PDB file of N, CA and C in Angstrom:
ATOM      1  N   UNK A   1     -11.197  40.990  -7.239  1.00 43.00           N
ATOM      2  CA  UNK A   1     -11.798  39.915  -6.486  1.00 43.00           C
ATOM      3  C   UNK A   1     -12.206  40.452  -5.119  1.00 43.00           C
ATOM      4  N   UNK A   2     -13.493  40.195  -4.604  1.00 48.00           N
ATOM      5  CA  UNK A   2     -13.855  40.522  -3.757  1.00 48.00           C
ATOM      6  C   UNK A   2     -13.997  38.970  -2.402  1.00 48.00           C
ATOM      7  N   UNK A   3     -13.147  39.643  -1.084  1.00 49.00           N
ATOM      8  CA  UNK A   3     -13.036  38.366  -0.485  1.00 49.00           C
ATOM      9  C   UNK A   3     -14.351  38.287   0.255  1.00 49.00           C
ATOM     10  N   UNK A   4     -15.410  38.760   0.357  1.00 51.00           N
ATOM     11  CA  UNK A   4     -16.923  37.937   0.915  1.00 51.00           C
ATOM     12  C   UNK A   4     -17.494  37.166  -0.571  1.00 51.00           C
ATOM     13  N   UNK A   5     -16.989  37.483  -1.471  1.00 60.00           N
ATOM     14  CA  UNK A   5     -17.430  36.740  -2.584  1.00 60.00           C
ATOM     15  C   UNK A   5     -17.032  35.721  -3.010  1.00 60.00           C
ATOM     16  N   UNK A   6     -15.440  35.021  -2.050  1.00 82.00           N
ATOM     17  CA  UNK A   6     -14.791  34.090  -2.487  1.00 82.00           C
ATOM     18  C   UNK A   6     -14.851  33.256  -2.202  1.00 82.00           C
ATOM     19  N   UNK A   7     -14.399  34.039  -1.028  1.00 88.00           N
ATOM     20  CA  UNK A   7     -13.958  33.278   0.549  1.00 88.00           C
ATOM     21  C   UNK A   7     -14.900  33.445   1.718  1.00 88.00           C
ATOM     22  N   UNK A   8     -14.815  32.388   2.588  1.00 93.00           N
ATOM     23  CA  UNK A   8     -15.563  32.514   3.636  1.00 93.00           C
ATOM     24  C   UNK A   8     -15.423  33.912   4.656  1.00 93.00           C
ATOM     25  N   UNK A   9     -16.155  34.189   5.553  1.00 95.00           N
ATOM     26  CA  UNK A   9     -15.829  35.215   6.505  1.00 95.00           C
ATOM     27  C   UNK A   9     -14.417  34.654   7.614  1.00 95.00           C
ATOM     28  N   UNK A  10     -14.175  33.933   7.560  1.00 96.00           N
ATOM     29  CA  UNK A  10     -12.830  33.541   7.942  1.00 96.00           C
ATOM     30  C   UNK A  10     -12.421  32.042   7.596  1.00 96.00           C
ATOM     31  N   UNK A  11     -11.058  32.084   7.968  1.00 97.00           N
ATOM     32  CA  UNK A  11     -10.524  30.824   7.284  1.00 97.00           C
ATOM     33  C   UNK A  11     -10.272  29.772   8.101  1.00 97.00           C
ATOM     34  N   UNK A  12     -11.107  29.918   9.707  1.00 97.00           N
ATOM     35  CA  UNK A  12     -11.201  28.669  10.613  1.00 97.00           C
ATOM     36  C   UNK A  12     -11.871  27.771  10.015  1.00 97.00           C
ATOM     37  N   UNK A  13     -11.423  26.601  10.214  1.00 96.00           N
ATOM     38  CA  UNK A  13     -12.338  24.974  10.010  1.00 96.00           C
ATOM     39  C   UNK A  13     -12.590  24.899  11.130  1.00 96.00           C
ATOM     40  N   UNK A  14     -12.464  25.141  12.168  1.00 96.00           N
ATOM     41  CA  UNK A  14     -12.951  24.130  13.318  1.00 96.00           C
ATOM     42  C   UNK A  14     -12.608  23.246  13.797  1.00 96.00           C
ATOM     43  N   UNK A  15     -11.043  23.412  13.868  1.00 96.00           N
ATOM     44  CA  UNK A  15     -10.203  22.229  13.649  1.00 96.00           C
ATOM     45  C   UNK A  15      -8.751  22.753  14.490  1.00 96.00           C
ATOM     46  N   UNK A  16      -9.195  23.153  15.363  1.00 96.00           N
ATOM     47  CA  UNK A  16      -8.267  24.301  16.406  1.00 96.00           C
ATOM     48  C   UNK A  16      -7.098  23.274  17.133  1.00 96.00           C
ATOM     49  N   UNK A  17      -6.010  23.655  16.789  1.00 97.00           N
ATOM     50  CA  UNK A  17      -4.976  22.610  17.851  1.00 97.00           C
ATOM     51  C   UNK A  17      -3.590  23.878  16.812  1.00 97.00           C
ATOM     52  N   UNK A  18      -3.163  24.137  18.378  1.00 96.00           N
ATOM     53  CA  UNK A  18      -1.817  24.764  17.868  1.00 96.00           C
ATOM     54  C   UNK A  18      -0.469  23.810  17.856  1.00 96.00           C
ATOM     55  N   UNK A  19       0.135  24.346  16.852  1.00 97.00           N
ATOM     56  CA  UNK A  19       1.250  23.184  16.414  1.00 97.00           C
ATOM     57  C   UNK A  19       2.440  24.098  17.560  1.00 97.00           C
ATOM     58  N   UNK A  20       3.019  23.617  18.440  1.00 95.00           N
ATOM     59  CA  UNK A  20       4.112  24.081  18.884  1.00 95.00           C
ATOM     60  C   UNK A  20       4.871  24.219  18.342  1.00 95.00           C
ATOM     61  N   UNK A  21       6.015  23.553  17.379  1.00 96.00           N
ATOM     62  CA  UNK A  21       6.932  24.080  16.247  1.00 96.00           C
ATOM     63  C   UNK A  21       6.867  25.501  15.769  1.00 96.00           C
ATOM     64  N   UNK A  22       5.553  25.740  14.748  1.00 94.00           N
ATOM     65  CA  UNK A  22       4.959  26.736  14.211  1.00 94.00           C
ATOM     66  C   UNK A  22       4.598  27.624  14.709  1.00 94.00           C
ATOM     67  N   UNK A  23       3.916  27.548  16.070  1.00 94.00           N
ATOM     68  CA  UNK A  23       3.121  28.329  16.899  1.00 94.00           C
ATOM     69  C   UNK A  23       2.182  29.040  16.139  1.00 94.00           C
ATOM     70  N   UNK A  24       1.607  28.108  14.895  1.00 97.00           N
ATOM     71  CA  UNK A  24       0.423  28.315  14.584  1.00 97.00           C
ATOM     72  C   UNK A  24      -1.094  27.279  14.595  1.00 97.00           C
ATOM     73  N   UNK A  25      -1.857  27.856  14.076  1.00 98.00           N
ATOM     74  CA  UNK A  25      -3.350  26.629  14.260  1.00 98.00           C
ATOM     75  C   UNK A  25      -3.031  25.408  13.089  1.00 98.00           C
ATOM     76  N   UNK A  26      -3.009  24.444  13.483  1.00 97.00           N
ATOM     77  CA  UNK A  26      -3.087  23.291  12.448  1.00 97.00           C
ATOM     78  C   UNK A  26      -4.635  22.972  11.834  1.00 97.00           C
ATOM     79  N   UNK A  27      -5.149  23.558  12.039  1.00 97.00           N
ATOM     80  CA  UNK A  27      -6.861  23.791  11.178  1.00 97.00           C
ATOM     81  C   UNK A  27      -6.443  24.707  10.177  1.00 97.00           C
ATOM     82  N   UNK A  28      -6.250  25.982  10.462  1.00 97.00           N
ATOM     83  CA  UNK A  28      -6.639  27.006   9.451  1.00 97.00           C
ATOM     84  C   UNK A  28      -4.939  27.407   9.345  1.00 97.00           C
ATOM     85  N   UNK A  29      -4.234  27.353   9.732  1.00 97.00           N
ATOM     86  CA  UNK A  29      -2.547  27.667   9.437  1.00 97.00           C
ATOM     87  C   UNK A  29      -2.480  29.199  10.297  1.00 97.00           C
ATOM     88  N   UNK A  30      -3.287  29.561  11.067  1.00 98.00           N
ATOM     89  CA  UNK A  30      -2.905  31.003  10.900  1.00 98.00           C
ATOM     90  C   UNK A  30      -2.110  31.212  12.470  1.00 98.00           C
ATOM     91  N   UNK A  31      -1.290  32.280  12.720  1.00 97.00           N
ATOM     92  CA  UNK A  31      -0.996  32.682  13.957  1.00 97.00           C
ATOM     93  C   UNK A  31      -1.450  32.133  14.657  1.00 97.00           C
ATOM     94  N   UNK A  32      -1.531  32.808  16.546  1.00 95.00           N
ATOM     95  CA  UNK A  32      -2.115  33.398  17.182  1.00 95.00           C
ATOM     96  C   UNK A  32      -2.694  34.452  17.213  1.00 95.00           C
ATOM     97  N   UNK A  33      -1.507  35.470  16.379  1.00 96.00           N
ATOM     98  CA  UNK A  33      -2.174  37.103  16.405  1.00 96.00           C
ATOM     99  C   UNK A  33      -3.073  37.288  15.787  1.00 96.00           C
ATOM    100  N   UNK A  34      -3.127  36.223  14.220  1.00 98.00           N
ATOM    101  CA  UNK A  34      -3.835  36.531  13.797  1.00 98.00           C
ATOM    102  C   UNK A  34      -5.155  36.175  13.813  1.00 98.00           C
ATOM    103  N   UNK A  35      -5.375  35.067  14.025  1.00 97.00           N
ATOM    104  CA  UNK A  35      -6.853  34.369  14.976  1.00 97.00           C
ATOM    105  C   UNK A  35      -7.231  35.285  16.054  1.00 97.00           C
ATOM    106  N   UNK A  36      -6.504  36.044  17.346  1.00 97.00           N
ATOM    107  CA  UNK A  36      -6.982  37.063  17.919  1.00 97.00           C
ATOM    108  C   UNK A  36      -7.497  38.470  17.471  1.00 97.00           C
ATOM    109  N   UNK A  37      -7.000  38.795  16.493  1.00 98.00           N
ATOM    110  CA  UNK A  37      -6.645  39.878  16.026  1.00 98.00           C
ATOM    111  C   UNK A  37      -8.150  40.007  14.745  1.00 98.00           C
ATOM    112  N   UNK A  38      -8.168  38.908  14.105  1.00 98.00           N
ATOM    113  CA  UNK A  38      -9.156  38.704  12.960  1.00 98.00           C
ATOM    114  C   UNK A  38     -10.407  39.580  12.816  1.00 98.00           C
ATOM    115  N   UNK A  39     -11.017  39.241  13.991  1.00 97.00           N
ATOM    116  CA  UNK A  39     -12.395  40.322  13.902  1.00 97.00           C
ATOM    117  C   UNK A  39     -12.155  41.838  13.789  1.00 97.00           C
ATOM    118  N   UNK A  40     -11.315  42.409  14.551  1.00 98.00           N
ATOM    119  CA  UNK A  40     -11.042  43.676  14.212  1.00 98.00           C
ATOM    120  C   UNK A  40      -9.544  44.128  12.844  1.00 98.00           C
ATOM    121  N   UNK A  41      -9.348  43.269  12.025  1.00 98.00           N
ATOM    122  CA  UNK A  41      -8.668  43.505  10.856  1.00 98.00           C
ATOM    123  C   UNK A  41      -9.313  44.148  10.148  1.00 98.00           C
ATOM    124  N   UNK A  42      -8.600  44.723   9.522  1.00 98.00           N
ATOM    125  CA  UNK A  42      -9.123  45.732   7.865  1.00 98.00           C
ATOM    126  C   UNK A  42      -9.128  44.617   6.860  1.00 98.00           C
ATOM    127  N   UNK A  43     -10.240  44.853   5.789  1.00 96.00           N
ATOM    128  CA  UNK A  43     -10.469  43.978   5.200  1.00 96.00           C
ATOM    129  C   UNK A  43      -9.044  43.872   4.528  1.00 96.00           C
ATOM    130  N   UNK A  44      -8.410  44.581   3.898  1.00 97.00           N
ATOM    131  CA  UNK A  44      -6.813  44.629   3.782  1.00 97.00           C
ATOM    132  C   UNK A  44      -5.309  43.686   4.455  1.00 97.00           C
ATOM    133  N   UNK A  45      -6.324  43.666   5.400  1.00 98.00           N
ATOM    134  CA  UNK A  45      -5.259  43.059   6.343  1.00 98.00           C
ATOM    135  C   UNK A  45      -5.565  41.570   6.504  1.00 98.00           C
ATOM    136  N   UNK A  46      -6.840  41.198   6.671  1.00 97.00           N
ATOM    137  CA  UNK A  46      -7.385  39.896   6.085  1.00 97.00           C
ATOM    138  C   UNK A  46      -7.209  39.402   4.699  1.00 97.00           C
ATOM    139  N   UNK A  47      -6.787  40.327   3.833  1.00 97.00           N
ATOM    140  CA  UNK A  47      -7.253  39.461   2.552  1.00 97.00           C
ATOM    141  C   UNK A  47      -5.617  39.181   2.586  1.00 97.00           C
ATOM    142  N   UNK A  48      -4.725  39.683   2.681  1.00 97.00           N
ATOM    143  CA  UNK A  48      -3.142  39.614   2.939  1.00 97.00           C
ATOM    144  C   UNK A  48      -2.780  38.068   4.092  1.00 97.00           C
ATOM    145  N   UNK A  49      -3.874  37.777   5.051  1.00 98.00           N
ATOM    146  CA  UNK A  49      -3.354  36.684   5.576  1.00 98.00           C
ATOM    147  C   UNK A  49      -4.158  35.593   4.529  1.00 98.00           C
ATOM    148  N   UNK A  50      -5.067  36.101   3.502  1.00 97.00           N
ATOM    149  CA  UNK A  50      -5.903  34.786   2.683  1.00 97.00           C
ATOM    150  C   UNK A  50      -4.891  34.450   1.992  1.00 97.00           C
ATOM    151  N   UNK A  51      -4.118  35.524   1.339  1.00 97.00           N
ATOM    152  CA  UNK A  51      -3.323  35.450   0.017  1.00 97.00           C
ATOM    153  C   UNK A  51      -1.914  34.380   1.129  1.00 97.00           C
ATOM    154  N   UNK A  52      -1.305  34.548   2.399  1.00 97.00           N
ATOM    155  CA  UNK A  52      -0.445  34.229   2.710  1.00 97.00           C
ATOM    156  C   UNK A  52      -1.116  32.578   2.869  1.00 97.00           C
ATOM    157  N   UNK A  53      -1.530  32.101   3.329  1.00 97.00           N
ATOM    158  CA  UNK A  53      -2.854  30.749   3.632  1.00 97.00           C
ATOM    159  C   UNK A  53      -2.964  29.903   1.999  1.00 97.00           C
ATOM    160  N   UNK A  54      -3.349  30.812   0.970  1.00 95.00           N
ATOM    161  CA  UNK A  54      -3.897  30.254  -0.498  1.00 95.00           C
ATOM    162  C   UNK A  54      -2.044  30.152  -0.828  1.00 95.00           C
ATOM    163  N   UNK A  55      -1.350  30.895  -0.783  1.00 96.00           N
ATOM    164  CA  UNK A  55       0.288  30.589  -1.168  1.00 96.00           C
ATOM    165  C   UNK A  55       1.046  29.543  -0.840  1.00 96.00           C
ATOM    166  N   UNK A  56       0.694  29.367   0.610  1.00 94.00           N
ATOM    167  CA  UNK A  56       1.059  28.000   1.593  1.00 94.00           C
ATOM    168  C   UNK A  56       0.671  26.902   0.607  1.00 94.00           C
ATOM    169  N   UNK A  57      -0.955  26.754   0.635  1.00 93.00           N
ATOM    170  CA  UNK A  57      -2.019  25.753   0.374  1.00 93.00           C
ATOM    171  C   UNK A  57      -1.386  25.732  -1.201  1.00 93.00           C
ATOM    172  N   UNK A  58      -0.949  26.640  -1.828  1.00 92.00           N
ATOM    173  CA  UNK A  58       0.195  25.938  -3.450  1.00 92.00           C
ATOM    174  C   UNK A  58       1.092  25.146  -3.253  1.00 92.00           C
ATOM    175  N   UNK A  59       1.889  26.072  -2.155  1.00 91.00           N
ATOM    176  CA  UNK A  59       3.265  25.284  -2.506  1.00 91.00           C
ATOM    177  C   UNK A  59       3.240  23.957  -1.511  1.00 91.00           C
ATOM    178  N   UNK A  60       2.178  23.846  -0.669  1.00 88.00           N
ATOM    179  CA  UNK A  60       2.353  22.305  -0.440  1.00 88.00           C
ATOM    180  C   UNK A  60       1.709  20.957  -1.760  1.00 88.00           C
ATOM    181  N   UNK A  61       1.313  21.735  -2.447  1.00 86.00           N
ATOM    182  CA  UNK A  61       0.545  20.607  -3.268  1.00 86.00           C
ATOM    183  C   UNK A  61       1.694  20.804  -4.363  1.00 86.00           C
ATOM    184  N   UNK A  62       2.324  21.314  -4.576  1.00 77.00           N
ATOM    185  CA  UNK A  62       3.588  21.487  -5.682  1.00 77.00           C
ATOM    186  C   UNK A  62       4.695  20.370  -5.797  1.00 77.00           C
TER     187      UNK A  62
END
């Protein structure tokens, strides 16, 4: 599976508000680091926060 073929070029909605608890984005679930960090990731390293994001997005609907 190729992730420009899947998935978007990133996994922001546009929907930016950090959850203090989490100290992550309540739009897209991800870090800080990793929202900073995103543009310069290896595609490797992105597809590892998709797979962590698509795992979440199971086990809440479970």
């Amino acid at each position: 599976m190729t992730p420009t073929a899947t998935r978007p070029a990133s996994p922001c909605i546009r929907a930016c508000q950090l959850d203090e608890a989490t100290q992550r984005c309540r739009g897209c679930r991800r870090t800080l680091d990793e929202i900073v960090r995103w543009g310069g990731m290896t595609e490797a390293e992105q597809a590892a926060v998709w797979r962590r994001l698509e795992a979440e997005a199971r086990d809440a609907t479970d």
